[in-house]
Tab-separated table of C-alpha atoms and ligand atoms in Angstrom:
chain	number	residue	atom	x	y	z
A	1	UNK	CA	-16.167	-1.967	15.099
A	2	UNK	CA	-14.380	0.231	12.095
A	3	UNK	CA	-15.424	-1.392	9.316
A	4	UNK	CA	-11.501	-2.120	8.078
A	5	UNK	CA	-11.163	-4.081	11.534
A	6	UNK	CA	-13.979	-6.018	10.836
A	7	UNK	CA	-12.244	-7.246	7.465
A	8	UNK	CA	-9.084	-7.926	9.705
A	9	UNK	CA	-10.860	-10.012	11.993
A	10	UNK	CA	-12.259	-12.269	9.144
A	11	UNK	CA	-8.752	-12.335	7.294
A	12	UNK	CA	-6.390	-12.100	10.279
A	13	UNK	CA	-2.926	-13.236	8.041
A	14	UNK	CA	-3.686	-9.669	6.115
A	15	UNK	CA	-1.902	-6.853	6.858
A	16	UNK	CA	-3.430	-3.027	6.418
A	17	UNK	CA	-4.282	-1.731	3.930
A	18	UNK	CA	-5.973	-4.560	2.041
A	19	UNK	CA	-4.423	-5.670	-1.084
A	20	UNK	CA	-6.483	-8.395	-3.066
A	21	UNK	CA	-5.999	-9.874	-6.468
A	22	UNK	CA	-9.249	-9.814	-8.790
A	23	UNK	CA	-10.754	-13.593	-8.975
A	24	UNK	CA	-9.961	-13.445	-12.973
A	25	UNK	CA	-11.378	-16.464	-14.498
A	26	UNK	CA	-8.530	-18.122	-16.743
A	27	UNK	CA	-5.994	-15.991	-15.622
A	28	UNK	CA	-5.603	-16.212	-11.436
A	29	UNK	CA	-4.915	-20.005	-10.377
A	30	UNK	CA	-3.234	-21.134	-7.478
A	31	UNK	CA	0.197	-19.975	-8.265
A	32	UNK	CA	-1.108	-16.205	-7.861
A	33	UNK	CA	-3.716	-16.689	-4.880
A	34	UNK	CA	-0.496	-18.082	-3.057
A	35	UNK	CA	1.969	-16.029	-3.519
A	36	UNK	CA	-0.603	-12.641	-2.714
A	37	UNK	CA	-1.906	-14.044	0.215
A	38	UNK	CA	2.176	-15.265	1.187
A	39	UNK	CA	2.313	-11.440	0.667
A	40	UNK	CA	0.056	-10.483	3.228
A	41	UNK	CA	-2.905	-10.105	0.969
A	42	UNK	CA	-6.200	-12.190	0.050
A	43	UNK	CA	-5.023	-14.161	-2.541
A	44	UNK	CA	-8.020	-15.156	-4.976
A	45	UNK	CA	-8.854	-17.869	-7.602
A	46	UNK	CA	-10.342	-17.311	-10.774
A	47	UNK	CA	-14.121	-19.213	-11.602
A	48	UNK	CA	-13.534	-22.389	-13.925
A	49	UNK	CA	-17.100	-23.973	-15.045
A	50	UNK	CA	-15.619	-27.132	-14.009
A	51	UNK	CA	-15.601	-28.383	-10.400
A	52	UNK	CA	-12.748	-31.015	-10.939
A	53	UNK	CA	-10.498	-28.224	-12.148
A	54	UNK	CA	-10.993	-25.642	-9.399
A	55	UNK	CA	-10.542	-28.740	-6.662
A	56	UNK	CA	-6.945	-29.044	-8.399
A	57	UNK	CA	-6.366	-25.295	-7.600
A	58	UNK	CA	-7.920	-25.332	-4.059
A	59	UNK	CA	-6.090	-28.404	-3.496
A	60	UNK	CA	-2.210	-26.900	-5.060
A	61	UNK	CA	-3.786	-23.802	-2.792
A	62	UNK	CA	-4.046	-26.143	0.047
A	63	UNK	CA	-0.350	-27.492	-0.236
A	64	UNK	CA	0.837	-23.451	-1.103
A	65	UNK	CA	-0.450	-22.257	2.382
A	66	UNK	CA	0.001	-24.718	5.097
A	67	UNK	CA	2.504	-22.503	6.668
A	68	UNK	CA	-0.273	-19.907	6.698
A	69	UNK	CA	-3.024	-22.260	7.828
A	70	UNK	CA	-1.724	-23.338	10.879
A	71	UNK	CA	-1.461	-20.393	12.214
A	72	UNK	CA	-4.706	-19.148	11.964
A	73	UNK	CA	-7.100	-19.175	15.031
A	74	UNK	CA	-9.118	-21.214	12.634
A	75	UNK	CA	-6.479	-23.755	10.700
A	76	UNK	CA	-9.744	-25.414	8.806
A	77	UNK	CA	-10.185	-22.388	6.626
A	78	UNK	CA	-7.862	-21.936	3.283
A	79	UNK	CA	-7.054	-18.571	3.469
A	80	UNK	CA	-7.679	-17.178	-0.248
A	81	UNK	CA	-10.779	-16.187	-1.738
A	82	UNK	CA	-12.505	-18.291	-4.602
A	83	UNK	CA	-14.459	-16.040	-7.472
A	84	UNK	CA	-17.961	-17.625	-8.979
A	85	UNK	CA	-19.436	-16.088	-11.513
A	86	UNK	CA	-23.050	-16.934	-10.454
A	87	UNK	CA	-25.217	-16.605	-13.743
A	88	UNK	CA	-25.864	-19.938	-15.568
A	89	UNK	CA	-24.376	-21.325	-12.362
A	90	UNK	CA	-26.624	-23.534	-9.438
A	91	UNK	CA	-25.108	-23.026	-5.837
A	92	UNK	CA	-26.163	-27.028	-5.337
A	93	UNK	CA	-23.672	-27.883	-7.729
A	94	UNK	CA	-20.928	-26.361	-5.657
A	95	UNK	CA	-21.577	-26.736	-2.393
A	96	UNK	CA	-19.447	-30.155	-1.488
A	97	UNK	CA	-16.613	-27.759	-3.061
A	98	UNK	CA	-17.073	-25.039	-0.524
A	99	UNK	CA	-17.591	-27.768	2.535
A	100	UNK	CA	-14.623	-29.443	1.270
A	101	UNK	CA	-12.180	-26.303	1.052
A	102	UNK	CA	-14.070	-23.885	3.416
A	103	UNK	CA	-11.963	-21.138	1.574
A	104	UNK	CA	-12.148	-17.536	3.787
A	105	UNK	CA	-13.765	-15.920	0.926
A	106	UNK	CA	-16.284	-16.711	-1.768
A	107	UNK	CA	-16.661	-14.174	-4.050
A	108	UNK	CA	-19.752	-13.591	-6.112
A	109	UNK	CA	-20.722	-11.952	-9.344
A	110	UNK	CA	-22.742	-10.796	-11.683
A	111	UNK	CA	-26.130	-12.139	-10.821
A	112	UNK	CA	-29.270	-11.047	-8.986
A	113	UNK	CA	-30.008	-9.993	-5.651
A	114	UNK	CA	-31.970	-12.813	-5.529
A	115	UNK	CA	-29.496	-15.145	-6.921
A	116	UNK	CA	-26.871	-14.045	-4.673
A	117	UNK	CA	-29.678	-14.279	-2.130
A	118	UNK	CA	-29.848	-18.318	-2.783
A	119	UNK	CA	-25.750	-19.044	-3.323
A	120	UNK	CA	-25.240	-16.981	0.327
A	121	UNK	CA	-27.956	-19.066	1.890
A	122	UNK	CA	-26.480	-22.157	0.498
A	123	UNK	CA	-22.285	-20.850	1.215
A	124	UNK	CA	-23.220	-20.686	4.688
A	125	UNK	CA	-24.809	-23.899	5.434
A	126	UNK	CA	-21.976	-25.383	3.475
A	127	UNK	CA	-19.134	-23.934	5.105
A	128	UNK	CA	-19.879	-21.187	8.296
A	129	UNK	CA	-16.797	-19.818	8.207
A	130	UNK	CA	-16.469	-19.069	4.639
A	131	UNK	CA	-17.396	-14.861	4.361
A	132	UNK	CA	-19.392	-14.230	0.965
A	133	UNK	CA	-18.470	-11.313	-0.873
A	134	UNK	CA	-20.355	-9.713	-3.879
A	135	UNK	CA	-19.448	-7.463	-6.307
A	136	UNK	CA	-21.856	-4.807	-7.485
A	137	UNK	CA	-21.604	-1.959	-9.804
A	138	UNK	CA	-24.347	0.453	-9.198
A	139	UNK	CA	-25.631	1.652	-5.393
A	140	UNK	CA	-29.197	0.372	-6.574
A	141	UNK	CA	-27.538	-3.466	-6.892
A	142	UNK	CA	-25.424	-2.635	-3.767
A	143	UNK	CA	-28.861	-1.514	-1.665
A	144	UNK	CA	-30.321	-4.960	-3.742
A	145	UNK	CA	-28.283	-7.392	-2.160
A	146	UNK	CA	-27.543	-6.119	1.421
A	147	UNK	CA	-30.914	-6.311	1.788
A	148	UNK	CA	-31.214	-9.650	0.386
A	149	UNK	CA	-28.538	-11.473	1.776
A	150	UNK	CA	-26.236	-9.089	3.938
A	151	UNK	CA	-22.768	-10.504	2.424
A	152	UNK	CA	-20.070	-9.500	4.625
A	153	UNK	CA	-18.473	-7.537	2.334
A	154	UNK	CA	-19.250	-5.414	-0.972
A	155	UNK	CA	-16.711	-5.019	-4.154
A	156	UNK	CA	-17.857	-1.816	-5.676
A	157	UNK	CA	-16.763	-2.552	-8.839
A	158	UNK	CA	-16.530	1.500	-10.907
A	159	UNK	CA	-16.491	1.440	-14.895
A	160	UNK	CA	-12.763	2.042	-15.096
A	161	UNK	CA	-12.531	-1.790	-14.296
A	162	UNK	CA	-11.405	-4.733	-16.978
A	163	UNK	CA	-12.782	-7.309	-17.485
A	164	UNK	CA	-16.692	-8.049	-17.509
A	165	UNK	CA	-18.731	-5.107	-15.294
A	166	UNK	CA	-22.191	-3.534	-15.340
A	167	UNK	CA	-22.755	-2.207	-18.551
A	168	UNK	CA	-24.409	1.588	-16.886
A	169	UNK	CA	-21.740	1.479	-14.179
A	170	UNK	CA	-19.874	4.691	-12.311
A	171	UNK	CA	-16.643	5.318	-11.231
A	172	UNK	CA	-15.479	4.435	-7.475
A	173	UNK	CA	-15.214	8.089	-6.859
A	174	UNK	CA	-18.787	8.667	-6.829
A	175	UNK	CA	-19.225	4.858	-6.301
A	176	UNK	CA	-17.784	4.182	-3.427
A	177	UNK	CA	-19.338	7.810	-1.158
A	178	UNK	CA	-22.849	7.174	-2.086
A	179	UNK	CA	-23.223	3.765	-1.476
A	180	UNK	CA	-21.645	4.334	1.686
A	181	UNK	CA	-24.054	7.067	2.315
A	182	UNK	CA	-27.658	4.985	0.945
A	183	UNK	CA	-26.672	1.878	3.043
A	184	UNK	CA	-26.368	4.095	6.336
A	185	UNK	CA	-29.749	5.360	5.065
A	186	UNK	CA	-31.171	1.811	5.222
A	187	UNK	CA	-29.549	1.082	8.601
A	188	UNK	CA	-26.967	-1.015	7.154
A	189	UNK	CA	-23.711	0.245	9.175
A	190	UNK	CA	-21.533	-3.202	8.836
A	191	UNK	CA	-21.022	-4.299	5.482
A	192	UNK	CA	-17.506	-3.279	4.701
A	193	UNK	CA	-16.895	-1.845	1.014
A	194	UNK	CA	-14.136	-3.111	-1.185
A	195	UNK	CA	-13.137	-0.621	-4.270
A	196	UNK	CA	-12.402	-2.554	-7.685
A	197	UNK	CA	-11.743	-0.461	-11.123
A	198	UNK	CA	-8.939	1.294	-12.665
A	199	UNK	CA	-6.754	0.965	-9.089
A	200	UNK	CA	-3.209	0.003	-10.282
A	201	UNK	CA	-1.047	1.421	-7.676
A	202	UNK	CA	-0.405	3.353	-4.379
A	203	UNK	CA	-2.295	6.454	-5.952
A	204	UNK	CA	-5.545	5.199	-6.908
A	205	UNK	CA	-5.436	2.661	-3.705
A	206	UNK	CA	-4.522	5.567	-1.652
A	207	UNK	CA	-7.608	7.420	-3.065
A	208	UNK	CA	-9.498	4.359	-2.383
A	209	UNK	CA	-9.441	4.455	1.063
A	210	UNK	CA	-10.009	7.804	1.555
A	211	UNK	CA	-12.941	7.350	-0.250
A	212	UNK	CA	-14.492	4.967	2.177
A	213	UNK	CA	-13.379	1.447	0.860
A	214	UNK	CA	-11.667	-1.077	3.927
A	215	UNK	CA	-9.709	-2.838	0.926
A	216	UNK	CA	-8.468	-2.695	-2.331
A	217	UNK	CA	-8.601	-5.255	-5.961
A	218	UNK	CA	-6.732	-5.093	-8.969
A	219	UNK	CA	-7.525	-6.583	-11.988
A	220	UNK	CA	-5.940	-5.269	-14.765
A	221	UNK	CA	-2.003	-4.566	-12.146
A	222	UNK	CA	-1.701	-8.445	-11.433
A	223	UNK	CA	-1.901	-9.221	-15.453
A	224	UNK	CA	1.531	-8.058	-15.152
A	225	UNK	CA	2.185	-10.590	-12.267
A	226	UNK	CA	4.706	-13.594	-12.952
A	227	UNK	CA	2.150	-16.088	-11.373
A	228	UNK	CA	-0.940	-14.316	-13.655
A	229	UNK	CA	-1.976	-17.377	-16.676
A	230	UNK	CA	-1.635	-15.222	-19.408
A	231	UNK	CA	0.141	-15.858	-22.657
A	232	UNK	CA	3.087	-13.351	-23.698
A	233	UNK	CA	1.239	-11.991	-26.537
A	234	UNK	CA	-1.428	-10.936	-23.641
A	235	UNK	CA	1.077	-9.167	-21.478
A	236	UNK	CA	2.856	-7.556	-24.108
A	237	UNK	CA	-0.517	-6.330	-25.488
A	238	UNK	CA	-0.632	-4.715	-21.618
A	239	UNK	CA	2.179	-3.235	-21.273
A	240	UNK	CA	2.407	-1.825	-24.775
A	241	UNK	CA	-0.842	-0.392	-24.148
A	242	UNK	CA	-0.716	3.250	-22.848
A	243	UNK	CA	-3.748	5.679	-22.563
A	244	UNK	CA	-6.985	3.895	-20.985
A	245	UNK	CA	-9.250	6.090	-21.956
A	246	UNK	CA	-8.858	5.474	-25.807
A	247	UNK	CA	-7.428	2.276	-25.869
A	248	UNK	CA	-9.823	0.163	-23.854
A	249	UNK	CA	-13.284	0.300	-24.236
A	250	UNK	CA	-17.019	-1.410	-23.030
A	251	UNK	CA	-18.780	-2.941	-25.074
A	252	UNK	CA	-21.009	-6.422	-25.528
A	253	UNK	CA	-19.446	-7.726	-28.905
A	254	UNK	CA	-16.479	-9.044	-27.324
A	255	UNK	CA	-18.626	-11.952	-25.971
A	256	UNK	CA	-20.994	-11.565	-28.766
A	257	UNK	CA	-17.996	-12.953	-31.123
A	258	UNK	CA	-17.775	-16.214	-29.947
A	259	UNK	CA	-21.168	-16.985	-30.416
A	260	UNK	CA	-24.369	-16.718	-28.939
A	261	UNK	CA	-24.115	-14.243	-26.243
A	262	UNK	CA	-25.100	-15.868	-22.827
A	263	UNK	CA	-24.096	-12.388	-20.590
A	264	UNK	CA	-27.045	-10.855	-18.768
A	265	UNK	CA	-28.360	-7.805	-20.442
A	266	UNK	CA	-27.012	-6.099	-17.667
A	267	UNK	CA	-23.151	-7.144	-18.378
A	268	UNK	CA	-20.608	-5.847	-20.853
A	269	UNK	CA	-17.076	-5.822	-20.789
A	270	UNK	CA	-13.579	-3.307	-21.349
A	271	UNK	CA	-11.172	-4.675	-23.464
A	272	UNK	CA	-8.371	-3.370	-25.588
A	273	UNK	CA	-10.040	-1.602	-28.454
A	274	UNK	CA	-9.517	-4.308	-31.727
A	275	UNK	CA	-10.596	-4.834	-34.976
A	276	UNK	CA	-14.044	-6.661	-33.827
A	277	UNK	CA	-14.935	-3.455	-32.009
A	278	UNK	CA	-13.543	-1.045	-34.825
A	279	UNK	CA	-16.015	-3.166	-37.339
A	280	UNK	CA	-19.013	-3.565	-35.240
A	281	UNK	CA	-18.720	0.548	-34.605
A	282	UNK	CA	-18.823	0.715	-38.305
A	283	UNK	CA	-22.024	-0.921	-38.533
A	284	UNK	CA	-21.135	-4.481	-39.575
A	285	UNK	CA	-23.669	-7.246	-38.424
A	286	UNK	CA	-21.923	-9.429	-35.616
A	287	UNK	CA	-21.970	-12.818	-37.583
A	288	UNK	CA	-20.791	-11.175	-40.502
A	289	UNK	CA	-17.648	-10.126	-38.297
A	290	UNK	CA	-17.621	-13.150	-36.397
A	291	UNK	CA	-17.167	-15.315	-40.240
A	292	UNK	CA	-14.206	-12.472	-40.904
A	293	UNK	CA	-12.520	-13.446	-36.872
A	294	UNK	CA	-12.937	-17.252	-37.348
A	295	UNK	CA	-11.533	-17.509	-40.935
A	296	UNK	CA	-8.583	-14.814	-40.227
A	297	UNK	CA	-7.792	-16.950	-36.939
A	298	UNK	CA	-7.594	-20.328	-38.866
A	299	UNK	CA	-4.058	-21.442	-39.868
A	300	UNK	CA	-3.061	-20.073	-42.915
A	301	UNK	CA	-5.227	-16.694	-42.469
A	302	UNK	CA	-3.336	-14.298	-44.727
A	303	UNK	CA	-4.249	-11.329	-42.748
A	304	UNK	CA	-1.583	-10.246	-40.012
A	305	UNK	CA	-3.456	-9.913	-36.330
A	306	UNK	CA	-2.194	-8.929	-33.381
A	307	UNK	CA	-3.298	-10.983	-30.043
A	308	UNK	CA	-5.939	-8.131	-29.471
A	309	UNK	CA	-8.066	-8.740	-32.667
A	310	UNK	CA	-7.872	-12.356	-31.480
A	311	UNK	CA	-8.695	-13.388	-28.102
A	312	UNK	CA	-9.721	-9.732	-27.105
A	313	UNK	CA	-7.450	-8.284	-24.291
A	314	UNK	CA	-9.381	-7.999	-21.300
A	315	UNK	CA	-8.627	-4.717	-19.449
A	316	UNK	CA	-9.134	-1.146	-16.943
A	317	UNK	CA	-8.328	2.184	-17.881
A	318	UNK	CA	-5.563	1.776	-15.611
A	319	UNK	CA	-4.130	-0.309	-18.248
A	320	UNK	CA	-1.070	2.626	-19.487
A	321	UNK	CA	0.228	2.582	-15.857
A	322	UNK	CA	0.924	-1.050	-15.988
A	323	UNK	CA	4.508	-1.267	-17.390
A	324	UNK	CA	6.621	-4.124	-15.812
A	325	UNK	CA	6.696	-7.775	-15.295
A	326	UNK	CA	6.860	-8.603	-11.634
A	327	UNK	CA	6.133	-11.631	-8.543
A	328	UNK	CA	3.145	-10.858	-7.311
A	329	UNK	CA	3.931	-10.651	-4.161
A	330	UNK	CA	6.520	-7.550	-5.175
A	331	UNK	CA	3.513	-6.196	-6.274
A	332	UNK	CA	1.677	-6.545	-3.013
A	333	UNK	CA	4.045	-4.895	-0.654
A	334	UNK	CA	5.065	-1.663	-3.550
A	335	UNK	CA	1.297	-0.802	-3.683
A	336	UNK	CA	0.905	-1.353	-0.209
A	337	UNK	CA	4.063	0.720	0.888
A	338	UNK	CA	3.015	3.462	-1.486
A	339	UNK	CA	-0.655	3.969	-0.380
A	340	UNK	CA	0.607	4.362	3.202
A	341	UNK	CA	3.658	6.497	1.880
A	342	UNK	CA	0.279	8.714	0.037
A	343	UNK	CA	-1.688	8.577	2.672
A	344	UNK	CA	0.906	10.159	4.957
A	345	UNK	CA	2.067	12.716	2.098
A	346	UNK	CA	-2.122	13.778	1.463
A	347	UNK	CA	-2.141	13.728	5.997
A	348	UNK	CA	0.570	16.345	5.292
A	349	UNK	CA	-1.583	18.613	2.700
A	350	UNK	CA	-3.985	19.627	6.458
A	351	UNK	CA	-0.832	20.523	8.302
A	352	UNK	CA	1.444	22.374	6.231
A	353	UNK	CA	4.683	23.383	7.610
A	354	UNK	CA	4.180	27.424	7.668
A	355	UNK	CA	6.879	29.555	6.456
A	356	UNK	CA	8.473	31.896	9.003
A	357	UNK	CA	7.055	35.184	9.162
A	358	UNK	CA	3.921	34.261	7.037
A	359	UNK	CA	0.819	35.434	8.518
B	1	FMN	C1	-8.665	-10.522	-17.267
B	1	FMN	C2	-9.787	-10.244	-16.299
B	1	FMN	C3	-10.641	-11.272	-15.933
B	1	FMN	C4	-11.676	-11.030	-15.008
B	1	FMN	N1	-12.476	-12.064	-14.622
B	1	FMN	C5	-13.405	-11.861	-13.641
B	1	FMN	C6	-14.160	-12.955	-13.127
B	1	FMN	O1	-14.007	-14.098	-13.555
B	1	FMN	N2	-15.054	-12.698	-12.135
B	1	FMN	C7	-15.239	-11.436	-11.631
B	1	FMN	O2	-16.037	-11.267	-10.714
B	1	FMN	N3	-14.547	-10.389	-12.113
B	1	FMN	C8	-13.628	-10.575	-13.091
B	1	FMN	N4	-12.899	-9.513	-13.554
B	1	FMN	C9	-13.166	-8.159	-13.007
B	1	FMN	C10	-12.442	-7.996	-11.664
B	1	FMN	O3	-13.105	-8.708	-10.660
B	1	FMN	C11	-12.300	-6.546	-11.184
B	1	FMN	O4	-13.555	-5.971	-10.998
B	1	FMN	C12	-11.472	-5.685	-12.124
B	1	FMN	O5	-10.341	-6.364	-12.563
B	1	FMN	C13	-11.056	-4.410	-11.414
B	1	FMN	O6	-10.588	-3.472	-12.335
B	1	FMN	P1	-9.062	-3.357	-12.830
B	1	FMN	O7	-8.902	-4.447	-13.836
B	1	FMN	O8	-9.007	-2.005	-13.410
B	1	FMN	O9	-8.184	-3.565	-11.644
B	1	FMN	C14	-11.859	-9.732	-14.471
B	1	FMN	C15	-10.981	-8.704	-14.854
B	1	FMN	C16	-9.957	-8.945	-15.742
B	1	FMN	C17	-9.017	-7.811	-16.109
């Protein structure tokens, strides 16, 4: 079975190509996992380290979708995908969640392979029906944990991404081909890839495909969603933003500001560049910055920040090409329209209409 069917058949309310909203922890809640999967896309909640609060979402999820549910050959599964970020994290701990909610997708990250190994083990016995998804960020990780626990799907997360990522990551272009290529060299022919990183619109989703992925995430495009939790200072931050490859940037310091920083080794993530990155590039010891952020975000600071210097702006290098406040399910159906529109245009660059009397 083409690998894109094979997604199909786990998430038959989709339509082609695949459009999915990144799990973004804080910022994708029910209100955005709704209205993308009411869209014809997997519609996907963000991790919260607290099981009470992600029962509220699956539950307002619940409510959101029952049009959706009941038509499903399967009606017990909630058809939106539920990020964890795995690290710090014991599956045990979740597990009545997943048997409770059975959601068609749980999404895993940033872990490994044997950690993703355990939560799989333990996703299935919870809930059968529920696919597990990783996301990786290198083709040695994505090689890692087919062999260790075959998910049925991989997000091939490139460095263009937002948010947090592997810290010696690639872009999807190269990405996305040799992964393809090493799995087939291990005999793995059925694990379907999902591209994540710097995709904002028909263009990059178009060149997703192509490249080999069965389905598309966005990050960095849904901040600019309607149903996205983020505050105004946060969107405005996006959409004033222009120019990914100097405004954003990786980097560990903008966990490292809060406090001891509990990340894996492995993990860093892009933000908007700010003044915590501009001082830590000048050589300034962490706490010594971290004494500057606290005091200058205390009532009464004297200096004038922007929201970038102060929460740190989580974002892709696709980050200029996001310009517009819109529903996210507007979203959904443009980028989906345009990647076929693309696909059909690039179809056209093999069949060119020849002039008459050319050779
Ligand atoms: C604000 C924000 C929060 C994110 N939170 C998570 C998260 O909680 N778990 C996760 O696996 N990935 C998270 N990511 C990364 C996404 O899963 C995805 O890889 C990324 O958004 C894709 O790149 P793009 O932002 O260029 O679309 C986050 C990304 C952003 C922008």
């Amino acid at each position: 079975m083409a690998l894109s069917n094979i997604l199909r058949k786990h998430l038959p309310w989709t339509q082609e190509p695949l459009i999915i909203n990144a799990p973004m922890s804080g910022a994708a809640a029910s209100e955005l996992a709704i209205a993308v999967t009411l869209a014809g896309g997997l519609g996907q909640i963000g991790f919260m380290n607290n099981i009470q609060s992600l029962s509220k979402q699956l539950e307002s999820a619940r409510r959101g979708l029952q049009g959706v549910t009941k038509i499903l050959p399967n009606p017990q599964v909630l058809p939106i995908g539920l990020g964890i970020i795995v690290f710090g994290s014991a599956v045990e701990e979740w597990i009545s969640l997943f048997a409770q909610y059975k959601p068609a997708v749980v999404w895993l990250s940033f872990a490994s392979a044997d950690e993703f190994g355990a939560w799989t083990e333990g996703i299935r016995r919870a809930s059968p029906d529920t696919k597990v998804w990783v996301q990786v960020g290198s083709v040695t990780a994505a090689v890692a944990v087919a062999e260790a626990c075959h998910p049925d799907a991989l997000v091939l997360q490139g460095s263009d991404a937002g948010g947090h990522g592997h810290k010696d990551g690639a872009n999807v272009i190269s990405l996305i081909p040799e992964v393809a290529d090493v799995l087939r060299e291990h005999g793995i022919n059925d694990i379907p890839l999902v591209a994540a990183g710097g995709i904002v619109d028909g263009r990059g989703s178009a060149a997703a495909l192509v490249l080999g992925a069965s389905g598309v995430v966005m990050g960095t495009r849904f901040l600019a969603a309607t149903e996205t939790r983020v505050p105004d200072a946060y969107r405005d931050a996006i959409f004033n933003a222009w120019d990914g490859a100097s405004t954003t940037v990786r980097s560990r310091v903008f966990d490292a500001i809060w406090g001891p920083n509990f990340w894996p080794i492995a993990y860093d993530g892009r933000c908007l560049r700010n003044k915590v990155y501009e001082e830590h590039q000048k050589g300034i010891a962490v706490d010594r910055i971290r004494a500057w952020h606290y005091g200058a975000m205390r009532e009464g600071g004297t200096e004038p920040l922007e929201a970038r210097d102060v929460v740190g702006i989580w974002a892709g290098t696709g980050v200029g090409l996001v310009k517009t406040l819109a529903n996210a399910g507007d979203i959904v159906r443009e980028v989906r329209e345009d990647t076929k529109t693309r696909l059909s245009t690039a179809a056209c660059l093999c069949n060119p209409i020849r002039v008459q009397g050319s050779p």
